[in-house]
Short mmCIF file of C-alpha atoms in Angstrom, two decimals:
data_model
loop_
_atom_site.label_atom_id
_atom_site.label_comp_id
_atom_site.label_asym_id
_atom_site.label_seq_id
_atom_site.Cartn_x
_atom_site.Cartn_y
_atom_site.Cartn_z
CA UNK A 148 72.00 68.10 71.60
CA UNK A 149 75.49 66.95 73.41
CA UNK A 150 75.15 70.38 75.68
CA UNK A 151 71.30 69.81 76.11
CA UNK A 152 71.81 66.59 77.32
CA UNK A 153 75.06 68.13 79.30
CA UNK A 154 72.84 70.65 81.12
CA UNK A 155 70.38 68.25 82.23
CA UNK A 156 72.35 65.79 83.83
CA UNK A 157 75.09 68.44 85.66
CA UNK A 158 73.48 68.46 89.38
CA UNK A 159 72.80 72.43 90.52
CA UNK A 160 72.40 72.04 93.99
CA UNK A 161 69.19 74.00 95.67
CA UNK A 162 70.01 76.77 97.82
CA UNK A 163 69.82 76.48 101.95
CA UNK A 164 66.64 76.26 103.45
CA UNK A 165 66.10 79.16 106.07
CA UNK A 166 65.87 77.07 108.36
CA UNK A 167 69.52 75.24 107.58
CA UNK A 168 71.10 78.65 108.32
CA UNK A 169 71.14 78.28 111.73
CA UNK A 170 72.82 76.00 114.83
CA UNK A 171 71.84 74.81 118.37
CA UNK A 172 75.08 75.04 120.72
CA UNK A 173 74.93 74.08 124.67
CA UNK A 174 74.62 77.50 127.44
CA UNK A 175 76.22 77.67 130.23
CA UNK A 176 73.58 76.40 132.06
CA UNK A 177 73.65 73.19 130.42
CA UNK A 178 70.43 73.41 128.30
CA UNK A 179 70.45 73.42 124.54
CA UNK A 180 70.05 76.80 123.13
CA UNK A 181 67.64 78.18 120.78
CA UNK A 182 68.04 78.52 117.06
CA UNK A 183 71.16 81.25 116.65
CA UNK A 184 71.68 82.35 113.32
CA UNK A 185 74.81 81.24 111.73
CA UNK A 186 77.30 83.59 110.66
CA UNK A 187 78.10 83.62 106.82
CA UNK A 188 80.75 84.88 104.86
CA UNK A 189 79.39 83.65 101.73
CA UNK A 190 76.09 86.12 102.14
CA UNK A 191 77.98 89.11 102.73
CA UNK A 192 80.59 87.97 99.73
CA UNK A 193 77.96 87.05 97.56
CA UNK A 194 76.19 90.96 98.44
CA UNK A 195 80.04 92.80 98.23
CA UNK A 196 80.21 91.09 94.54
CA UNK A 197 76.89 91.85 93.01
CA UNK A 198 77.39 95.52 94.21
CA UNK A 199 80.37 95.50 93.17
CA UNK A 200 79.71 94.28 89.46
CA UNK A 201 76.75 96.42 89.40
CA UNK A 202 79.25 99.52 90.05
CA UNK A 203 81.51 97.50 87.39
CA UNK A 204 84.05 96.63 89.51
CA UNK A 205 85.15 93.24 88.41
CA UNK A 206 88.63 93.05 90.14
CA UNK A 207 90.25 90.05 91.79
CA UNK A 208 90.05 92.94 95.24
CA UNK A 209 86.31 92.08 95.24
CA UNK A 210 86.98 88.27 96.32
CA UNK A 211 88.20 89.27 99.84
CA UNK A 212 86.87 87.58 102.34
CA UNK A 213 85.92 89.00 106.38
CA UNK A 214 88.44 88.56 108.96
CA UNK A 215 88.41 85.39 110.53
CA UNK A 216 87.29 85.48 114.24
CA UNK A 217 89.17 82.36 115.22
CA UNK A 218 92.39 80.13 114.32
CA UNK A 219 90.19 77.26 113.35
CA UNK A 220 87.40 75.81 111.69
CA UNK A 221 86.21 72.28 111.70
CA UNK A 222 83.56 71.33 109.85
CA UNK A 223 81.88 67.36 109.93
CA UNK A 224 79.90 66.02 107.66
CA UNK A 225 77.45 63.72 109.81
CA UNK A 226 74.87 61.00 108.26
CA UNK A 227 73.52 58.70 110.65
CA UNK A 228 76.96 59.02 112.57
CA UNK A 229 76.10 58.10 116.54
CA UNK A 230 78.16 55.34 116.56
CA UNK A 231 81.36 56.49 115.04
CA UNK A 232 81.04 60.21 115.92
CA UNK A 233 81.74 60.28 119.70
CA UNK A 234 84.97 59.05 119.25
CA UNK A 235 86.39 61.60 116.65
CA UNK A 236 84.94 64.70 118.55
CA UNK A 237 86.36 63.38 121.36
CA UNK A 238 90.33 63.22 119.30
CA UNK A 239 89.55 66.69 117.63
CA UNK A 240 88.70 68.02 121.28
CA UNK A 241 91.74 67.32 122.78
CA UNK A 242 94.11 68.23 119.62
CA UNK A 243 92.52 71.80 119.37
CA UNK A 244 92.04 72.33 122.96
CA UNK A 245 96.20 72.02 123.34
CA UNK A 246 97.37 73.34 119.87
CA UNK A 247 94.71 76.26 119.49
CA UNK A 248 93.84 77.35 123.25
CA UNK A 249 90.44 78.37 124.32
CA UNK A 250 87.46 78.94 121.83
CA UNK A 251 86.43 81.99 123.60
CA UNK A 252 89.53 83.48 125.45
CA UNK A 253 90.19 86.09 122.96
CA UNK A 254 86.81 86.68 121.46
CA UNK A 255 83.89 88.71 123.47
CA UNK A 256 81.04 87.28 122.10
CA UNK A 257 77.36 90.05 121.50
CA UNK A 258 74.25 87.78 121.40
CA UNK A 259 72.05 88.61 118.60
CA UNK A 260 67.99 87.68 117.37
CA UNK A 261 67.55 84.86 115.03
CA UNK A 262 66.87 87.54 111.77
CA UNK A 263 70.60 89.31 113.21
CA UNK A 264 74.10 87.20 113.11
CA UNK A 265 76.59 86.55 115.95
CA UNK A 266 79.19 88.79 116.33
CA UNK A 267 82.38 88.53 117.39
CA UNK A 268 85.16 91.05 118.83
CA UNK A 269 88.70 90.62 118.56
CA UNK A 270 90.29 91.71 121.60
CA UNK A 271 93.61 90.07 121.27
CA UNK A 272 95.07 87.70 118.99
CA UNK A 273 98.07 85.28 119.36
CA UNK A 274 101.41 84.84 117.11
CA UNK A 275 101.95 81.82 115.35
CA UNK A 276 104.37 79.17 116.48
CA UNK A 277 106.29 76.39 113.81
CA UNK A 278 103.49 73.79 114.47
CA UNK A 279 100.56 76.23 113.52
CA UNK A 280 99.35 77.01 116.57
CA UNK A 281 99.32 79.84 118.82
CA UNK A 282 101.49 80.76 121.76
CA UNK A 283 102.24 84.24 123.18
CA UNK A 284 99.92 87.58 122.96
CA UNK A 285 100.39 89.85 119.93
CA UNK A 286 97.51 92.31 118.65
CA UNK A 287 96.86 92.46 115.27
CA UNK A 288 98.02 88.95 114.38
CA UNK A 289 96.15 85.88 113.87
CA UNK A 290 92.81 85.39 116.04
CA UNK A 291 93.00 82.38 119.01
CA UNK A 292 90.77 79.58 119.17
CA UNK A 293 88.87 77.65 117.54
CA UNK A 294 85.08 75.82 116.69
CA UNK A 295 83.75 72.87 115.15
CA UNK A 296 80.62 72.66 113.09
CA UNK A 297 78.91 69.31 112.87
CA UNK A 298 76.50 69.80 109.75
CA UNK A 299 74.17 66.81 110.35
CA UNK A 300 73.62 65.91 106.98
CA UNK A 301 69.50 64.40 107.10
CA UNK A 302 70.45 62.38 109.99
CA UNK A 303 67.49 60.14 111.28
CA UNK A 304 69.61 59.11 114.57
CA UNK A 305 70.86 60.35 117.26
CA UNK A 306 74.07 62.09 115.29
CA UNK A 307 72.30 65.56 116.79
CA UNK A 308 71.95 64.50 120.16
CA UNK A 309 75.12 62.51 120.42
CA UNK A 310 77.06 65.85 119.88
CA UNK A 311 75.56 68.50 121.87
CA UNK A 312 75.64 65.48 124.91
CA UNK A 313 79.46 65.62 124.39
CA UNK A 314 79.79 69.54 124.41
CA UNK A 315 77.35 69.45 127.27
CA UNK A 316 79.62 67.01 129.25
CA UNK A 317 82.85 69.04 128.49
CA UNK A 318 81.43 72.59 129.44
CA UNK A 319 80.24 71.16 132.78
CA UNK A 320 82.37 69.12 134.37
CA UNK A 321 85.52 70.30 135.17
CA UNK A 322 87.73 67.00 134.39
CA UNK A 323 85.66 65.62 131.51
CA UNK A 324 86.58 61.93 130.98
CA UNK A 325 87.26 61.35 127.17
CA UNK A 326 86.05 58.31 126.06
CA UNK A 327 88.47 56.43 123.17
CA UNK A 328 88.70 57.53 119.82
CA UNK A 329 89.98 55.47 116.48
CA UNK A 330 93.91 56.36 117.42
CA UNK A 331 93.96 56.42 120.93
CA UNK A 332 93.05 53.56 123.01
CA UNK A 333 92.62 55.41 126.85
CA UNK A 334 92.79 58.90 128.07
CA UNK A 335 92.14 59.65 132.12
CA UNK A 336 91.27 63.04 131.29
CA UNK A 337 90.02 65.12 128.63
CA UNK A 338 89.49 68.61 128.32
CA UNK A 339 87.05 71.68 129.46
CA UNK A 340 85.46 73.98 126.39
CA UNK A 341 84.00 77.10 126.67
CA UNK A 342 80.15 77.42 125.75
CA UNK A 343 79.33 77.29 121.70
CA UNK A 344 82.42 75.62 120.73
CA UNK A 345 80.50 72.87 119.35
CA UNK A 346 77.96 74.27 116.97
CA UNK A 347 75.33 71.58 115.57
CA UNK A 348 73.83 72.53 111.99
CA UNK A 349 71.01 70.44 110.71
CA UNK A 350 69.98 70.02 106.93
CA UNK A 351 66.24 69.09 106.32
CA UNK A 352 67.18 66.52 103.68
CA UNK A 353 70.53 64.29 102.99
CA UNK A 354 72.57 65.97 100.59
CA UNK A 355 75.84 63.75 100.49
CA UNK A 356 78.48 64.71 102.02
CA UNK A 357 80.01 67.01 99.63
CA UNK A 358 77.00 69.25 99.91
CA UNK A 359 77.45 69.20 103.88
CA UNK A 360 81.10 70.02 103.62
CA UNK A 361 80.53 72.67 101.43
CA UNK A 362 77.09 74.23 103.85
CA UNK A 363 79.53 74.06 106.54
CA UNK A 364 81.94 75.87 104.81
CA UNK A 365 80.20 78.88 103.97
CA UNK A 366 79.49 79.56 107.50
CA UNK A 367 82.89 79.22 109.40
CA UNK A 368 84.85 81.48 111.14
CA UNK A 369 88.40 80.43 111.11
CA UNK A 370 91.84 81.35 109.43
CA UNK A 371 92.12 78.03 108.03
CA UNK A 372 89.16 76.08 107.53
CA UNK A 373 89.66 71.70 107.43
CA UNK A 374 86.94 69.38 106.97
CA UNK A 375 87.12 65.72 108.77
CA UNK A 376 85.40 62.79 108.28
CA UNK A 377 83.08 61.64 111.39
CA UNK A 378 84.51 58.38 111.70
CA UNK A 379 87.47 59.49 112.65
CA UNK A 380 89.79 57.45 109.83
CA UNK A 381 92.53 60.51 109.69
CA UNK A 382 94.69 61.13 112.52
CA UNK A 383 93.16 64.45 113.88
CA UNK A 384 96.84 65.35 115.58
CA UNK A 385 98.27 66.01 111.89
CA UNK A 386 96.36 68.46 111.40
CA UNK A 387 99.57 70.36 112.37
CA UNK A 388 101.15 69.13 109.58
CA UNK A 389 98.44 70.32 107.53
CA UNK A 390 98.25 73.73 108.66
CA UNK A 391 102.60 74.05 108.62
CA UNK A 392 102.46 72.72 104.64
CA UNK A 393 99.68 75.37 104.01
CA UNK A 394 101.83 77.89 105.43
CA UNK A 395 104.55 76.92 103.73
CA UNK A 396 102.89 77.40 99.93
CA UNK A 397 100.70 79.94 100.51
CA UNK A 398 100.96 82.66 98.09
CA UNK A 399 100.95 86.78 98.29
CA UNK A 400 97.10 86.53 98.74
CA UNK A 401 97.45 83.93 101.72
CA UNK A 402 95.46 81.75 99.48
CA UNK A 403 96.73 77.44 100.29
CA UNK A 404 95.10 74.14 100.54
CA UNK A 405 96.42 71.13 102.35
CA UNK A 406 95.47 67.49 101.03
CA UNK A 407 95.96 65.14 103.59
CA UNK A 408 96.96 61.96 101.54
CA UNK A 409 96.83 58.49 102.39
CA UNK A 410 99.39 57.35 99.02
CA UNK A 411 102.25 56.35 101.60
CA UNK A 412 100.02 53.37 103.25
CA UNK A 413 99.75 51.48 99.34
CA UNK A 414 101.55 48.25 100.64
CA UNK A 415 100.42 48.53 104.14
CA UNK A 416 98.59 46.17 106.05
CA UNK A 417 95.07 48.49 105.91
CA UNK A 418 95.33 48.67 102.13
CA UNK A 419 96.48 45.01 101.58
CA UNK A 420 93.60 43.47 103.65
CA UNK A 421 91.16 45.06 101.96
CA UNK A 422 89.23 42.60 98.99
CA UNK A 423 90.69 42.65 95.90
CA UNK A 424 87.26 44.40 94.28
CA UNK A 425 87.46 47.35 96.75
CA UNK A 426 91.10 47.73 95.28
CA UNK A 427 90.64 47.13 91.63
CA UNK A 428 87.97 49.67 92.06
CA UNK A 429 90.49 52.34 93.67
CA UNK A 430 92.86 52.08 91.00
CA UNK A 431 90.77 52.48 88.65
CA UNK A 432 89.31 55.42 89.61
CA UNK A 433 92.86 57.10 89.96
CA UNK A 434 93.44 55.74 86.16
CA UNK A 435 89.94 57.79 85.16
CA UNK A 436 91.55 60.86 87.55
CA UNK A 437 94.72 61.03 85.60
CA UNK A 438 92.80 61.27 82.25
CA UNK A 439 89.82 63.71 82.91
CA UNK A 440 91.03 65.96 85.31
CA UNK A 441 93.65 68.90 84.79
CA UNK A 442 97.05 68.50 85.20
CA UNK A 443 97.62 69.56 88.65
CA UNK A 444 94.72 67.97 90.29
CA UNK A 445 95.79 64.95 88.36
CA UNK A 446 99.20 64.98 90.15
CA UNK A 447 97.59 64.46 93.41
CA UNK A 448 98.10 60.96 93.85
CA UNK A 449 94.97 61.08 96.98
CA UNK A 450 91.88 63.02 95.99
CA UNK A 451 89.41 61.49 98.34
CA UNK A 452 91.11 61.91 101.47
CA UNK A 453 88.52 63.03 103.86
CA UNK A 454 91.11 65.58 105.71
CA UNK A 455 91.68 68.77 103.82
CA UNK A 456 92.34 72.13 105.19
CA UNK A 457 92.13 75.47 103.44
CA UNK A 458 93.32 78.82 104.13
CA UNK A 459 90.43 81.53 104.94
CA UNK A 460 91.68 83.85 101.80
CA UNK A 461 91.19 80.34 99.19
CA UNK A 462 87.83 80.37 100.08
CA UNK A 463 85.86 82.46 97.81
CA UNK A 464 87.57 81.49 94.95
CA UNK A 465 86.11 77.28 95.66
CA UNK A 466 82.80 77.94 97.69
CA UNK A 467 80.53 79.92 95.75
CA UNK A 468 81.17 77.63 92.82
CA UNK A 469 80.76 74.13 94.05
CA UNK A 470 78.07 72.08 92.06
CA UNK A 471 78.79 68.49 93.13
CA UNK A 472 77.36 67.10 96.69
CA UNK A 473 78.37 63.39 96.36
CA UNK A 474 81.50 61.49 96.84
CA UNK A 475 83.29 63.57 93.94
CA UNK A 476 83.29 66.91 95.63
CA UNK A 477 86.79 66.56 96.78
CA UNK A 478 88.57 66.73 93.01
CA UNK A 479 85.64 69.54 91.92
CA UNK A 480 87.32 71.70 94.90
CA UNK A 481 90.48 70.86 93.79
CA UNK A 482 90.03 71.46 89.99
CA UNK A 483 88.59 75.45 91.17
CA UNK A 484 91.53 75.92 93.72
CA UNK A 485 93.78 74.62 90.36
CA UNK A 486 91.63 76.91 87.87
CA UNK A 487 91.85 79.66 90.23
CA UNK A 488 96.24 79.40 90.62
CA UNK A 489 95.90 78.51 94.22
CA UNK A 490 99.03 76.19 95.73
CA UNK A 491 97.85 72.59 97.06
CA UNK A 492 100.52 70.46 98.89
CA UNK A 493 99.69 67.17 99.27
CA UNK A 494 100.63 65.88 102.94
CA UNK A 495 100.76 62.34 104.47
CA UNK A 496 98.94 61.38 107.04
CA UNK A 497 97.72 59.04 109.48
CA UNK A 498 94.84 56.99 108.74
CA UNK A 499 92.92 53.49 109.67
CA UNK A 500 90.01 51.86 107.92
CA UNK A 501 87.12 52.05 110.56
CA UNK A 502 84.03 49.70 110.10
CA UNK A 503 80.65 51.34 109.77
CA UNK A 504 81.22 52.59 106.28
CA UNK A 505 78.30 54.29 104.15
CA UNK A 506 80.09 53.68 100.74
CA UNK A 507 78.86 50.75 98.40
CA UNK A 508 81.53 49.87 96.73
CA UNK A 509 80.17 48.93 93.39
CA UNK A 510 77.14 51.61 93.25
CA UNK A 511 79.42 54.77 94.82
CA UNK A 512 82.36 53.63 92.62
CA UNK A 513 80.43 53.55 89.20
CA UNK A 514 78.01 56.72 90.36
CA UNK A 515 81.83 58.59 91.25
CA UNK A 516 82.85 57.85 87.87
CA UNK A 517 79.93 59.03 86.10
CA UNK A 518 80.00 62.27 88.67
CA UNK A 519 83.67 62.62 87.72
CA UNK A 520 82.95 62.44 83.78
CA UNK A 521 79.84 65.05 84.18
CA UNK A 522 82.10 66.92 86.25
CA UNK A 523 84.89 67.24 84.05
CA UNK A 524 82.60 67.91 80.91
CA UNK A 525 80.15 70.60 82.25
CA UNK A 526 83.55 72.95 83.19
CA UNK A 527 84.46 71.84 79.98
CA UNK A 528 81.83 72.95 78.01
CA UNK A 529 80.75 76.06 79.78
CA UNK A 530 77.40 74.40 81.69
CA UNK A 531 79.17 75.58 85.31
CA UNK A 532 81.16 78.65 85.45
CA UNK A 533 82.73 81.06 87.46
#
């Protein structure tokens, strides 16, 4: 009866709609493209396996994933997010634009119909500096460049619009004004982008935003892959930091995830200001952590950080798994990368609290609880498996 009851109330999420595997990007003439069909690891991996089982191969050789096309992936979860959106992309612009070079400088991109997928060429690659990003010409190494996915999670604003309006303003002119973000207060001038840097993905229905984290995920292109939060809370510029402690632990497989952690601020003027519910509630949630999750995921003293970056080879052994779509995604990714033996360094970084939050306190704190408790039980018990 327990596992009965167990089955029923573990979420399976639905699979993408046809028309959620696809993105609008700006041309270079300035209009909005058509529909372009999104690349997608996951459907090739998902194809390789079954063969691959059906021939019965079951080795740990069959979770390989394709060859990243560029350095990095950024993928943002966006509900109703034209207010606090502009802002961020603006931050993550600039950061990638210096650290990572140009989107398109090393790739020669072939156009292909809706029912095809965009392809990419490597025609030369760049070697990797200390501070994880790329400096002078190498073939063969890592690929330059990188994009950002905004997975517009139901949105009923102008989240779509306000995006391809900012990657229409920094293709075109050629010194872009950047507009202030949540850890910058003025910048003269901003950067240029090449076309399809920004890639818009729209889901028919809201599926929280671990559901549009983990959409976006399946369909990126980079050698690390980091997921930020739209409001721009994190400090995009350490996401250095995050791709140097990734490097650091990866293991013989390249496999590594970097939680960006928010632990060092306890005491600090953004924590202490906050009412004393929202803080009773946050430690107690970190008391439920440390008793129903596994050891190593129950080290991590900041689960719900939303800045966490993943190595490209980590990412079929997380993806294809995920159940949860809520608030408690972040520990469910962190429980397979622990199931699966894959390093996590936790890594400090900067963060503010931004008004404009979506999270009830009471409801989303009691509904991540029960998540967390279903969670933990259904790997238990054998409802979700690998």
């Amino acid at each position: 009866m327990f596992f009965l009851l167990l089955f029923i109330a573990a979420p399976i999420p639905r699979d993408p709609l046809k028309s959620e595997k696809v993105y609008w990007t700006i041309l270079p003439s300035g209009n909005i493209s058509d529909a372009k069909a999104l690349p997608c690891w996951q459907d090739k991996y998902d194809a390789q396996k079954k063969t691959a089982h059906r021939k019965g191969n079951f080795s740990e050789k069959v979770d390989v994933i394709e060859e990243a096309e560029v350095y990095v992936s950024l993928v943002v979860p966006a509900y109703n997010e034209e207010d606090r959106l502009g802002g961020m992309l603006e931050e993550a612009v600039e950061y990638l634009c210096r650290e990572y070079g140009d989107a398109h400088a090393s790739l020669e991109e072939e156009s292909q119909p809706l029912n095809g997928t965009s392809a990419h060429k490597i025609l030369t690659s760049r070697k990797k500096q200390p501070n994880g990003s790329t400096g002078g010409i190498a073939r063969g190494s890592a690929p330059k460049g990188w994009e950002i996915l905004i997975v517009s999670d139901g949105s009923t604003d102008k989240t779509n619009e306000i995006a391809l309006s900012i990657a229409k303003y920094h293709q075109l002119s050629q010194y872009p004004l950047s507009s202030p973000g949540t850890h910058r207060s003025h910048v003269d001038q901003s950067d240029q982008i090449p076309y399809g840097s920004i890639r818009v993905v729209t889901l028919k229905e809201n599926r929280g935003k671990g559901g549009a984290v983990t959409h976006g995920f399946r369909h990126v292109r980079g050698k690390y892959a980091v997921f930020a939060d739209a409001d721009g809370a994190s400090k995009f510029q350490d996401l250095g930091k995050l791709v140097r402690e990734c490097q650091a632990i990866e293991d013989e497989k390249g496999r590594g995830v970097a939680v960006g952690s928010r632990a060092h601020l306890v005491g600090s003027k953004a924590v202490v200001q906050r009412s004393f519910l929202r803080n009773f509630l946050m430690h107690s949630f970190h008391v439920l952590l440390r008793l129903l999750t596994t050891p190593a995921t129950s080290a991590i003293k900041d689960t719900q950080c939303g800045f966490k970056l993943f190595s490209r080879p980590s990412l079929p052994y997380i993806i294809p798994y995920m159940h949860s779509e809520g608030w408690i995604f972040d520990v469910e990714m962190l429980m397979l990368a622990e199931s699966a033996g894959i390093p996590v360094a936790e890594v400090p970084v900067g963060w503010r609290e931004v008004k404009g939050s979506k999270l009830n306190v009471i409801w989303d704190s009691l509904g991540m609880a029960w998540g967390l408790a279903v969670l933990r039980a259904a790997w238990a018990f054998g409802v979700y498996r690998r």
